[in-house]
Structures are given as structure tokens and as C-alpha cells.
C-alpha positions as YAML, in Angstrom:
chain: A
units: angstrom
residues:
- id: 1
  name: MET
  ca: [-2.08, 8.99, -34.79]
- id: 2
  name: THR
  ca: [-1.80, 12.09, -32.62]
- id: 3
  name: GLU
  ca: [0.02, 12.31, -29.29]
- id: 4
  name: ASP
  ca: [-3.28, 12.28, -27.35]
- id: 5
  name: ASP
  ca: [-4.56, 9.26, -29.27]
- id: 6
  name: TYR
  ca: [-1.32, 7.42, -28.62]
- id: 7
  name: LEU
  ca: [-1.35, 8.17, -24.90]
- id: 8
  name: ARG
  ca: [-5.01, 7.14, -24.57]
- id: 9
  name: SER
  ca: [-4.25, 3.84, -26.31]
- id: 10
  name: VAL
  ca: [-1.34, 3.21, -23.99]
- id: 11
  name: GLU
  ca: [-3.44, 4.07, -20.95]
- id: 12
  name: ARG
  ca: [-6.13, 1.59, -21.98]
- id: 13
  name: MET
  ca: [-3.53, -1.11, -22.46]
- id: 14
  name: LEU
  ca: [-2.13, -0.36, -18.98]
- id: 15
  name: SER
  ca: [-5.46, -0.98, -17.21]
- id: 16
  name: GLY
  ca: [-4.00, -4.11, -15.61]
- id: 17
  name: ILE
  ca: [-1.26, -2.39, -13.61]
- id: 18
  name: ALA
  ca: [-1.44, -0.24, -10.49]
- id: 19
  name: PRO
  ca: [-2.72, 3.34, -11.00]
- id: 20
  name: ALA
  ca: [0.53, 4.85, -9.64]
- id: 21
  name: HIS
  ca: [2.63, 2.86, -12.08]
- id: 22
  name: ARG
  ca: [0.26, 3.69, -14.92]
- id: 23
  name: THR
  ca: [0.59, 7.39, -14.14]
- id: 24
  name: ALA
  ca: [4.38, 7.10, -14.08]
- id: 25
  name: VAL
  ca: [4.43, 5.50, -17.52]
- id: 26
  name: ILE
  ca: [2.14, 8.14, -19.02]
- id: 27
  name: ASP
  ca: [4.17, 10.98, -17.47]
- id: 28
  name: ASP
  ca: [7.37, 9.47, -18.86]
- id: 29
  name: LEU
  ca: [5.83, 9.28, -22.34]
- id: 30
  name: ARG
  ca: [4.67, 12.89, -22.12]
- id: 31
  name: SER
  ca: [8.25, 13.89, -21.30]
- id: 32
  name: HIS
  ca: [9.49, 12.08, -24.40]
- id: 33
  name: PHE
  ca: [6.96, 13.91, -26.55]
- id: 34
  name: ALA
  ca: [7.90, 17.26, -24.99]
- id: 35
  name: ASP
  ca: [11.61, 16.67, -25.59]
- id: 36
  name: ALA
  ca: [10.94, 15.61, -29.18]
- id: 37
  name: GLU
  ca: [8.87, 18.72, -29.77]
- id: 38
  name: GLU
  ca: [11.69, 20.95, -28.54]
- id: 39
  name: LEU
  ca: [14.04, 19.21, -30.98]
- id: 40
  name: GLY
  ca: [11.57, 19.70, -33.80]
- id: 41
  name: ARG
  ca: [10.91, 16.00, -34.37]
- id: 42
  name: PRO
  ca: [7.54, 14.98, -35.88]
- id: 43
  name: VAL
  ca: [5.06, 13.20, -33.64]
- id: 44
  name: GLU
  ca: [5.03, 10.18, -35.99]
- id: 45
  name: GLU
  ca: [8.77, 9.74, -35.59]
- id: 46
  name: THR
  ca: [8.51, 9.92, -31.81]
- id: 47
  name: ILE
  ca: [5.77, 7.27, -31.81]
- id: 48
  name: ARG
  ca: [7.88, 4.97, -34.00]
- id: 49
  name: ASN
  ca: [10.81, 5.34, -31.64]
- id: 50
  name: LEU
  ca: [8.70, 4.65, -28.54]
- id: 51
  name: GLY
  ca: [6.94, 1.61, -30.00]
- id: 52
  name: THR
  ca: [3.32, 0.55, -30.25]
- id: 53
  name: PRO
  ca: [0.96, 0.88, -27.26]
- id: 54
  name: GLU
  ca: [1.05, -2.91, -26.91]
- id: 55
  name: GLU
  ca: [4.86, -2.86, -26.68]
- id: 56
  name: ILE
  ca: [4.76, -0.08, -24.10]
- id: 57
  name: ALA
  ca: [2.23, -2.04, -22.04]
- id: 58
  name: ASP
  ca: [4.29, -5.23, -22.23]
- id: 59
  name: ARG
  ca: [7.43, -3.43, -21.03]
- id: 60
  name: ALA
  ca: [5.48, -1.78, -18.21]
- id: 61
  name: ARG
  ca: [4.03, -5.09, -17.02]
- id: 62
  name: GLU
  ca: [7.48, -6.66, -17.11]
- id: 63
  name: GLU
  ca: [8.99, -3.78, -15.17]
- id: 64
  name: PHE
  ca: [6.27, -3.49, -12.54]
- id: 65
  name: GLY
  ca: [5.57, -7.18, -12.20]
- id: 66
  name: ALA
  ca: [2.07, -7.01, -13.68]
- id: 67
  name: SER
  ca: [0.63, -9.63, -16.02]
- id: 68
  name: SER
  ca: [-2.38, -10.16, -18.21]
- id: 69
  name: ASP
  ca: [-4.15, -11.81, -15.27]
- id: 70
  name: ALA
  ca: [-5.45, -8.45, -14.06]
- id: 71
  name: ILE
  ca: [-6.92, -7.67, -17.50]
- id: 72
  name: ASP
  ca: [-8.49, -11.11, -17.69]
- id: 73
  name: ALA
  ca: [-9.96, -10.67, -14.21]
- id: 74
  name: ARG
  ca: [-11.48, -7.32, -15.14]
- id: 75
  name: ALA
  ca: [-12.96, -8.72, -18.36]
- id: 76
  name: GLU
  ca: [-14.30, -11.69, -16.42]
- id: 77
  name: ARG
  ca: [-16.04, -9.49, -13.84]
- id: 78
  name: ALA
  ca: [-17.55, -7.27, -16.52]
- id: 79
  name: TRP
  ca: [-18.82, -10.26, -18.49]
- id: 80
  name: ARG
  ca: [-20.39, -11.86, -15.43]
- id: 81
  name: VAL
  ca: [-22.17, -8.62, -14.46]
- id: 82
  name: LEU
  ca: [-23.75, -8.25, -17.90]
- id: 83
  name: GLN
  ca: [-24.51, -11.93, -18.42]
- id: 84
  name: GLY
  ca: [-25.90, -12.16, -14.90]
- id: 85
  name: ALA
  ca: [-28.08, -9.13, -15.61]
- id: 86
  name: ALA
  ca: [-29.33, -10.87, -18.76]
- id: 87
  name: THR
  ca: [-30.25, -13.95, -16.73]
- id: 88
  name: VAL
  ca: [-32.03, -11.98, -14.02]
- id: 89
  name: SER
  ca: [-33.87, -9.88, -16.63]
- id: 90
  name: ALA
  ca: [-34.98, -13.01, -18.50]
- id: 91
  name: LEU
  ca: [-36.25, -14.53, -15.26]
- id: 92
  name: ILE
  ca: [-38.15, -11.38, -14.26]
- id: 93
  name: ILE
  ca: [-39.64, -10.91, -17.72]
- id: 94
  name: GLY
  ca: [-40.62, -14.57, -18.02]
- id: 95
  name: VAL
  ca: [-42.38, -14.60, -14.66]
- id: 96
  name: ALA
  ca: [-44.05, -11.24, -15.28]
- id: 97
  name: VAL
  ca: [-45.29, -12.06, -18.78]
- id: 98
  name: GLY
  ca: [-46.49, -15.52, -17.81]
- id: 99
  name: PHE
  ca: [-48.10, -14.71, -14.48]
- id: 100
  name: ILE
  ca: [-48.64, -10.96, -14.13]
- id: 101
  name: VAL
  ca: [-48.67, -8.88, -17.31]
- id: 102
  name: PRO
  ca: [-52.15, -8.55, -18.95]
- id: 103
  name: THR
  ca: [-51.59, -10.13, -22.36]
- id: 104
  name: HIS
  ca: [-55.12, -10.94, -23.51]
- id: 105
  name: THR
  ca: [-58.08, -8.59, -23.46]
- id: 106
  name: ILE
  ca: [-61.73, -9.69, -23.80]
- id: 107
  name: ALA
  ca: [-64.69, -7.35, -24.12]
- id: 108
  name: THR
  ca: [-67.66, -8.35, -21.96]
- id: 109
  name: SER
  ca: [-70.94, -6.74, -21.04]
- id: 110
  name: GLU
  ca: [-71.86, -6.05, -17.48]
- id: 111
  name: GLY
  ca: [-74.87, -3.98, -16.55]
- id: 112
  name: GLY
  ca: [-75.04, -2.49, -20.02]
- id: 113
  name: ASP
  ca: [-71.46, -1.21, -19.84]
- id: 114
  name: SER
  ca: [-68.51, -2.59, -21.74]
- id: 115
  name: VAL
  ca: [-65.91, -4.08, -19.41]
- id: 116
  name: LEU
  ca: [-62.37, -5.06, -20.38]
- id: 117
  name: GLN
  ca: [-61.25, -8.26, -18.72]
- id: 118
  name: HIS
  ca: [-57.53, -8.98, -18.72]
- id: 119
  name: LEU
  ca: [-56.39, -12.59, -18.71]
- id: 120
  name: THR
  ca: [-52.80, -13.72, -18.26]
- id: 121
  name: ILE
  ca: [-51.15, -16.53, -20.15]
- id: 122
  name: LEU
  ca: [-51.35, -18.59, -16.97]
- id: 123
  name: GLN
  ca: [-55.14, -18.18, -16.81]
- id: 124
  name: ASN
  ca: [-55.64, -18.88, -20.49]
- id: 125
  name: ASP
  ca: [-53.17, -21.62, -21.32]
- id: 126
  name: GLY
  ca: [-52.14, -23.23, -18.09]
- id: 127
  name: LEU
  ca: [-49.04, -23.49, -15.92]
- id: 128
  name: TRP
  ca: [-46.85, -25.41, -18.34]
- id: 129
  name: VAL
  ca: [-47.29, -22.87, -21.13]
- id: 130
  name: ALA
  ca: [-46.44, -20.07, -18.72]
- id: 131
  name: LEU
  ca: [-43.34, -21.96, -17.57]
- id: 132
  name: LEU
  ca: [-42.09, -22.12, -21.17]
- id: 133
  name: LEU
  ca: [-41.46, -18.39, -20.87]
- id: 134
  name: LEU
  ca: [-38.62, -19.21, -18.46]
- id: 135
  name: ILE
  ca: [-36.63, -20.89, -21.26]
- id: 136
  name: PRO
  ca: [-34.85, -17.61, -22.20]
- id: 137
  name: ALA
  ca: [-33.58, -17.42, -18.62]
- id: 138
  name: VAL
  ca: [-32.05, -20.88, -19.05]
- id: 139
  name: PHE
  ca: [-30.36, -19.84, -22.30]
- id: 140
  name: ALA
  ca: [-28.97, -16.74, -20.59]
- id: 141
  name: ALA
  ca: [-27.73, -18.69, -17.56]
- id: 142
  name: VAL
  ca: [-25.98, -21.57, -19.38]
- id: 143
  name: PRO
  ca: [-22.87, -19.54, -20.40]
- id: 144
  name: LEU
  ca: [-22.31, -18.67, -16.74]
- id: 145
  name: VAL
  ca: [-21.82, -22.31, -15.75]
- id: 146
  name: VAL
  ca: [-19.90, -23.82, -18.68]
- id: 147
  name: ALA
  ca: [-16.13, -24.17, -18.78]
- id: 148
  name: ARG
  ca: [-14.27, -21.05, -19.82]
- id: 149
  name: ALA
  ca: [-12.75, -22.80, -22.84]
- id: 150
  name: ALA
  ca: [-16.23, -23.33, -24.28]
- id: 151
  name: ARG
  ca: [-17.63, -19.96, -23.23]
- id: 152
  name: ILE
  ca: [-17.54, -18.13, -26.55]
- id: 153
  name: ALA
  ca: [-19.09, -20.98, -28.52]
- id: 154
  name: VAL
  ca: [-21.79, -21.63, -25.91]
- id: 155
  name: ALA
  ca: [-22.56, -17.92, -25.45]
- id: 156
  name: VAL
  ca: [-22.94, -17.40, -29.20]
- id: 157
  name: ILE
  ca: [-25.17, -20.48, -29.55]
- id: 158
  name: CYS
  ca: [-27.34, -19.38, -26.62]
- id: 159
  name: GLY
  ca: [-27.49, -15.86, -28.05]
- id: 160
  name: MET
  ca: [-28.71, -17.23, -31.38]
- id: 161
  name: LEU
  ca: [-31.28, -19.38, -29.60]
- id: 162
  name: LEU
  ca: [-32.55, -16.30, -27.76]
- id: 163
  name: ILE
  ca: [-32.94, -14.53, -31.11]
- id: 164
  name: ALA
  ca: [-34.78, -17.55, -32.51]
- id: 165
  name: VAL
  ca: [-37.17, -17.72, -29.55]
- id: 166
  name: SER
  ca: [-37.90, -14.00, -29.80]
- id: 167
  name: LEU
  ca: [-38.55, -14.21, -33.54]
- id: 168
  name: ILE
  ca: [-40.77, -17.28, -33.26]
- id: 169
  name: ALA
  ca: [-42.93, -15.58, -30.64]
- id: 170
  name: VAL
  ca: [-42.52, -12.05, -32.02]
- id: 171
  name: PHE
  ca: [-46.26, -11.45, -32.42]
- id: 172
  name: THR
  ca: [-47.11, -12.73, -28.94]
- id: 173
  name: VAL
  ca: [-44.55, -12.30, -26.15]
- id: 174
  name: GLY
  ca: [-41.17, -12.66, -27.87]
- id: 175
  name: GLU
  ca: [-40.70, -8.91, -28.15]
- id: 176
  name: PHE
  ca: [-40.63, -8.63, -24.35]
- id: 177
  name: PHE
  ca: [-37.25, -10.40, -24.30]
- id: 178
  name: LEU
  ca: [-35.36, -7.74, -26.28]
- id: 179
  name: PRO
  ca: [-33.52, -6.56, -23.11]
- id: 180
  name: VAL
  ca: [-32.18, -10.10, -22.64]
- id: 181
  name: LEU
  ca: [-30.80, -10.12, -26.19]
- id: 182
  name: LEU
  ca: [-29.14, -6.73, -25.70]
- id: 183
  name: LEU
  ca: [-27.48, -7.71, -22.41]
- id: 184
  name: SER
  ca: [-26.33, -11.12, -23.67]
- id: 185
  name: TRP
  ca: [-24.63, -9.82, -26.78]
- id: 186
  name: ALA
  ca: [-23.24, -6.78, -24.95]
- id: 187
  name: SER
  ca: [-21.56, -9.11, -22.47]
- id: 188
  name: LEU
  ca: [-19.64, -10.82, -25.29]
- id: 189
  name: ILE
  ca: [-18.59, -7.52, -26.87]
- id: 190
  name: VAL
  ca: [-17.42, -6.13, -23.53]
- id: 191
  name: TRP
  ca: [-15.47, -9.28, -22.67]
- id: 192
  name: ALA
  ca: [-13.69, -9.30, -26.04]
- id: 193
  name: ARG
  ca: [-12.87, -5.58, -26.02]
- id: 194
  name: LEU
  ca: [-11.54, -5.55, -22.45]
- id: 195
  name: ARG
  ca: [-9.20, -8.41, -23.32]
- id: 196
  name: GLY
  ca: [-8.00, -6.40, -26.31]
- id: 197
  name: SER
  ca: [-7.64, -2.67, -26.79]
- id: 198
  name: GLY
  ca: [-10.44, -1.73, -24.40]
- id: 199
  name: PHE
  ca: [-12.92, 1.12, -24.72]
- id: 200
  name: GLY
  ca: [-11.74, 4.58, -25.64]
- id: 201
  name: ARG
  ca: [-13.32, 7.99, -25.93]
- id: 202
  name: GLY
  ca: [-15.10, 7.09, -29.15]
- id: 203
  name: TRP
  ca: [-16.93, 4.25, -27.44]
- id: 204
  name: ARG
  ca: [-17.92, 6.51, -24.53]
- id: 205
  name: ILE
  ca: [-19.29, 9.16, -26.88]
- id: 206
  name: ALA
  ca: [-21.19, 6.52, -28.84]
- id: 207
  name: GLY
  ca: [-22.68, 5.21, -25.59]
- id: 208
  name: GLY
  ca: [-23.79, 8.68, -24.56]
- id: 209
  name: VAL
  ca: [-25.38, 9.33, -27.95]
- id: 210
  name: LEU
  ca: [-27.21, 5.99, -27.91]
- id: 211
  name: ALA
  ca: [-28.45, 6.61, -24.36]
- id: 212
  name: ALA
  ca: [-29.91, 10.01, -25.27]
- id: 213
  name: ALA
  ca: [-31.21, 8.98, -28.70]
- id: 214
  name: PRO
  ca: [-34.63, 7.61, -27.61]
- id: 215
  name: VAL
  ca: [-35.66, 10.74, -25.71]
- id: 216
  name: LEU
  ca: [-34.26, 13.08, -28.34]
- id: 217
  name: LEU
  ca: [-36.08, 11.19, -31.09]
- id: 218
  name: SER
  ca: [-39.32, 11.25, -29.09]
- id: 219
  name: ILE
  ca: [-39.05, 15.02, -28.73]
- id: 220
  name: GLY
  ca: [-38.28, 15.37, -32.41]
- id: 221
  name: SER
  ca: [-41.32, 13.30, -33.34]
- id: 222
  name: LEU
  ca: [-43.54, 15.77, -31.50]
- id: 223
  name: VAL
  ca: [-42.30, 18.73, -33.51]
- id: 224
  name: GLY
  ca: [-44.52, 19.36, -36.51]
- id: 225
  name: PRO
  ca: [-48.27, 18.90, -36.88]
- id: 226
  name: PHE
  ca: [-48.75, 17.94, -33.23]
- id: 227
  name: GLY
  ca: [-46.19, 20.10, -31.46]
- id: 228
  name: PHE
  ca: [-45.80, 20.20, -27.70]
- id: 229
  name: GLU
  ca: [-45.88, 22.61, -24.84]
- id: 230
  name: PHE
  ca: [-44.12, 22.44, -21.51]
- id: 231
  name: GLY
  ca: [-46.28, 20.66, -18.97]
- id: 232
  name: GLN
  ca: [-49.32, 20.47, -21.26]
- id: 233
  name: ARG
  ca: [-50.63, 17.79, -23.57]
- id: 234
  name: ARG
  ca: [-51.56, 18.53, -27.15]
- id: 235
  name: ARG
  ca: [-54.68, 17.15, -28.79]
- id: 236
  name: TYR
  ca: [-54.62, 15.14, -31.99]
- id: 237
  name: ALA
  ca: [-57.37, 17.22, -33.55]
- id: 238
  name: ASP
  ca: [-58.70, 20.69, -32.87]
- id: 239
  name: TYR
  ca: [-62.25, 19.42, -32.58]
- id: 240
  name: SER
  ca: [-61.38, 17.19, -29.62]
- id: 241
  name: GLU
  ca: [-62.60, 18.58, -26.35]
- id: 242
  name: VAL
  ca: [-60.00, 19.33, -23.73]
- id: 243
  name: GLY
  ca: [-59.54, 16.26, -21.58]
- id: 244
  name: SER
  ca: [-61.18, 13.88, -24.03]
- id: 245
  name: GLY
  ca: [-59.87, 11.76, -26.85]
- id: 246
  name: PRO
  ca: [-56.29, 10.69, -27.46]
- id: 247
  name: SER
  ca: [-53.50, 13.14, -26.86]
- id: 248
  name: ILE
  ca: [-49.80, 13.34, -27.28]
- id: 249
  name: GLY
  ca: [-47.12, 15.36, -25.58]
- id: 250
  name: ILE
  ca: [-44.67, 15.59, -22.72]
- id: 251
  name: GLU
  ca: [-45.95, 16.63, -19.33]
- id: 252
  name: ALA
  ca: [-43.87, 18.22, -16.61]
- id: 253
  name: PRO
  ca: [-42.74, 14.93, -14.93]
- id: 254
  name: GLY
  ca: [-41.70, 13.67, -18.35]
- id: 255
  name: TRP
  ca: [-39.37, 16.61, -18.82]
- id: 256
  name: LEU
  ca: [-37.58, 15.67, -15.60]
- id: 257
  name: LEU
  ca: [-36.89, 12.19, -16.99]
- id: 258
  name: VAL
  ca: [-35.79, 13.64, -20.33]
- id: 259
  name: GLY
  ca: [-33.40, 16.02, -18.57]
- id: 260
  name: ALA
  ca: [-32.01, 13.25, -16.35]
- id: 261
  name: ILE
  ca: [-31.37, 10.92, -19.29]
- id: 262
  name: VAL
  ca: [-29.66, 13.62, -21.35]
- id: 263
  name: ALA
  ca: [-27.51, 14.65, -18.36]
- id: 264
  name: LEU
  ca: [-26.46, 11.04, -17.71]
- id: 265
  name: ALA
  ca: [-25.72, 10.58, -21.40]
- id: 266
  name: VAL
  ca: [-23.37, 13.58, -21.35]
- id: 267
  name: LEU
  ca: [-21.62, 12.30, -18.22]
- id: 268
  name: ILE
  ca: [-21.20, 8.87, -19.82]
- id: 269
  name: ALA
  ca: [-19.66, 10.47, -22.90]
- id: 270
  name: ILE
  ca: [-17.23, 12.33, -20.61]
- id: 271
  name: GLY
  ca: [-16.37, 9.09, -18.82]
- id: 272
  name: TYR
  ca: [-17.94, 9.24, -15.35]
- id: 273
  name: ARG
  ca: [-18.39, 5.69, -14.17]
- id: 274
  name: TRP
  ca: [-21.20, 6.37, -11.70]
- id: 275
  name: ALA
  ca: [-23.35, 7.78, -14.52]
- id: 276
  name: GLY
  ca: [-23.46, 4.28, -15.98]
- id: 277
  name: TRP
  ca: [-24.79, 2.80, -12.75]
- id: 278
  name: ALA
  ca: [-27.38, 5.60, -12.54]
- id: 279
  name: LEU
  ca: [-28.55, 5.02, -16.12]
- id: 280
  name: ALA
  ca: [-28.74, 1.27, -15.46]
- id: 281
  name: ALA
  ca: [-30.93, 1.95, -12.41]
- id: 282
  name: VAL
  ca: [-33.24, 4.16, -14.50]
- id: 283
  name: GLY
  ca: [-33.42, 1.44, -17.13]
- id: 284
  name: PHE
  ca: [-34.27, -1.24, -14.58]
- id: 285
  name: VAL
  ca: [-37.06, 0.90, -13.12]
- id: 286
  name: ALA
  ca: [-38.43, 1.58, -16.61]
- id: 287
  name: LEU
  ca: [-38.36, -2.13, -17.43]
- id: 288
  name: ILE
  ca: [-40.22, -3.09, -14.26]
- id: 289
  name: THR
  ca: [-42.71, -0.26, -14.82]
- id: 290
  name: GLY
  ca: [-43.45, -1.59, -18.28]
- id: 291
  name: LEU
  ca: [-43.97, -5.12, -16.99]
- id: 292
  name: VAL
  ca: [-46.46, -4.14, -14.29]
- id: 293
  name: ALA
  ca: [-48.18, -1.22, -16.06]
- id: 294
  name: GLY
  ca: [-50.37, -3.29, -18.37]
- id: 295
  name: SER
  ca: [-50.95, -0.31, -20.67]
- id: 296
  name: LEU
  ca: [-50.48, 0.24, -24.38]
- id: 297
  name: LEU
  ca: [-47.02, 1.66, -23.67]
- id: 298
  name: ALA
  ca: [-45.90, -1.33, -21.57]
- id: 299
  name: LEU
  ca: [-43.73, -2.82, -24.31]
- id: 300
  name: LEU
  ca: [-42.15, 0.55, -25.07]
- id: 301
  name: PHE
  ca: [-41.09, 0.93, -21.44]
- id: 302
  name: VAL
  ca: [-39.65, -2.60, -21.47]
- id: 303
  name: TRP
  ca: [-37.61, -1.82, -24.58]
- id: 304
  name: LEU
  ca: [-36.39, 1.53, -23.27]
- id: 305
  name: GLY
  ca: [-35.57, -0.02, -19.92]
- id: 306
  name: GLY
  ca: [-33.52, -2.76, -21.55]
- id: 307
  name: TRP
  ca: [-31.75, -0.22, -23.77]
- id: 308
  name: TRP
  ca: [-30.70, 2.01, -20.86]
- id: 309
  name: LEU
  ca: [-29.91, -0.94, -18.61]
- id: 310
  name: THR
  ca: [-27.54, -2.39, -21.22]
- id: 311
  name: ILE
  ca: [-25.77, 0.89, -22.02]
- id: 312
  name: GLY
  ca: [-25.52, 1.87, -18.37]
- id: 313
  name: LEU
  ca: [-24.10, -1.44, -17.18]
- id: 314
  name: ALA
  ca: [-21.70, -1.70, -20.12]
- id: 315
  name: HIS
  ca: [-20.28, 1.72, -19.30]
- id: 316
  name: ALA
  ca: [-20.17, 1.10, -15.55]
- id: 317
  name: VAL
  ca: [-18.14, -2.11, -15.87]
- id: 318
  name: THR
  ca: [-15.72, -0.75, -18.48]
- id: 319
  name: ALA
  ca: [-15.08, 2.86, -17.41]
- id: 320
  name: SER
  ca: [-11.95, 3.63, -15.44]
- id: 321
  name: ARG
  ca: [-12.37, 3.87, -11.68]
- id: 322
  name: ARG
  ca: [-10.70, 7.27, -11.65]
- id: 323
  name: ALA
  ca: [-13.30, 8.71, -14.08]
...
């Protein structure tokens, strides 16, 4: 373990004490390392003499009157934000899929022209079938109201039930609830990590990479036989007339979104807390857009929205306030 790694670990463990006291502890440790370096002592020996990050944190809490209550409170707030987001997302998706989103398409003839008529689940199967789509919201909400002692067991069971529901209805509407799965399981991971060693630089970098991955992969998929040009679509085949037939590419507005996502991903990797809130907002807008668009790309927008919403919120509730 290097000096920087050691200090970062200590700083994460000190998240429950006042910022001024935390700074004092870190400055004192830096002085120890500087003195040891002047005496020619190895970093490993200095770390052994100082003690583990957990021991440093325990001594600091004892000295400054802090306790694990602050860490527990922070983990609790983070968990409730993510689990609450999962519940709200499940409710929105259930209502949208059951009552709004075009899920069935029927070809009819009207005046010699082919007309596509969209029917919702509510129109086709009735109110009770549409209301069944609200069950994932119930599964997401239950962990929020159970006793804390039973939270982990109940949250895991509800998470497994959400997976089961999504798999059972995977070829109909189950795939729409992927954002709920991501948020529910992320809430458990965040709660456990904050009560332990917390989230370090490696986690932030991983979050930034995962946030940027979808747009970078989409750009990469366009390189090759199709290619792309700035602000201009590319045709699938040379014989297609301009403006007709299917096309693929990134238009000018799309490049703005790509640039924004990549920029937010970099800021998340650095550790800026507000970048997480911004990415979560982009994800929520993308999710809602997918639910109301009713196009072939609706499900893709829902998935991307859930992906960015989860990563953004997870970073926002775990990053240090000073970042």
C-alpha cells in the first residue's frame, strides 16, 4: 500500500467526523510520513507503526467525540434515495406501460392505405391486467417500510422477485423494468459499502467508465461498413435514395448528448458530486422519453435512462461533499 492509498483509505473511514477534524487527522498523518521519509524509513514500516485505517478512524472518533452513528446515517440516507428512486421508477414505468405506451400494433386498411393502430394493454386486456404492472412498485417499496433488522433479507427477497417478474414477462413488458432492478440492487451495494470501507477512486473511475460506455460503444458500432459523418445520417445501402429507407448515424443534436455524457463521466471519475446529480437527471429524462416515445427505440431509451439514473444517483449519494 502506498502513502496515497493509505491516506485515501483513512479519509474514507473518517467520513463520519467533522471536515475540520478530518483534515487535521490527514495533515498529522502526512507529517508522520514526511518525517519518516527524512529518516529514510520505508513507507510500509511507517504504515505499520501508524496502524490500519480502521484503527486511525477509531482513535479519531474517540478523540473528537464522533461515533458510527454518522456513518450509519449517511448510509441510511443513500439507501433511501436509491430505493425510493427504484419505487418511483417502478410506479412510473408500470403506469406508462399499462396505460400509455403503445405495446400492440395492428395493421388495418382505411381508404386503401395501411394504417397502424396502437393499442395499450389497458385497451386490450382490461384494467386488472394493467394494474398487475404495478406489482414491481410494491416489491420496490416493501424494503422501505420493514424494520431495519429485516432490511437486508427483505430487500434481497424483493430484488429476486423483481428479477423473476422481469424474466417471466421478458418477451412482453418485463424488459421495461430493468431500471428498477438496477436501482434496487445498487441501493444494497451502496448501503453495505458506506457502512464499510466506502467508495474510493477506483469506484469513481469505474462509474465514469460505465456511464460513458453506452455512447462510446454506439459510436464504435458505427465505424466500419456504415461509418458516420458529423450532423449527417448514413444510408444502409448505396442504392437507397437520400431521405428514404432506413438509415443510421449520429446527427448534430446527438453529438451534444454524447459530449455531455462523456464530460459528466469524466467529472464523476474525478469525484465531482454534482456531476452525479446531472447524469441522474439526464437518465430520468431519457427514461421518460422512452416511455412516451412509442418508437422502435423506446426500450433502448428506457434502458439507457435507467443505467445513467442508477450510476448518477449512486455517485451523488456517495461522493464527498467537498468534491
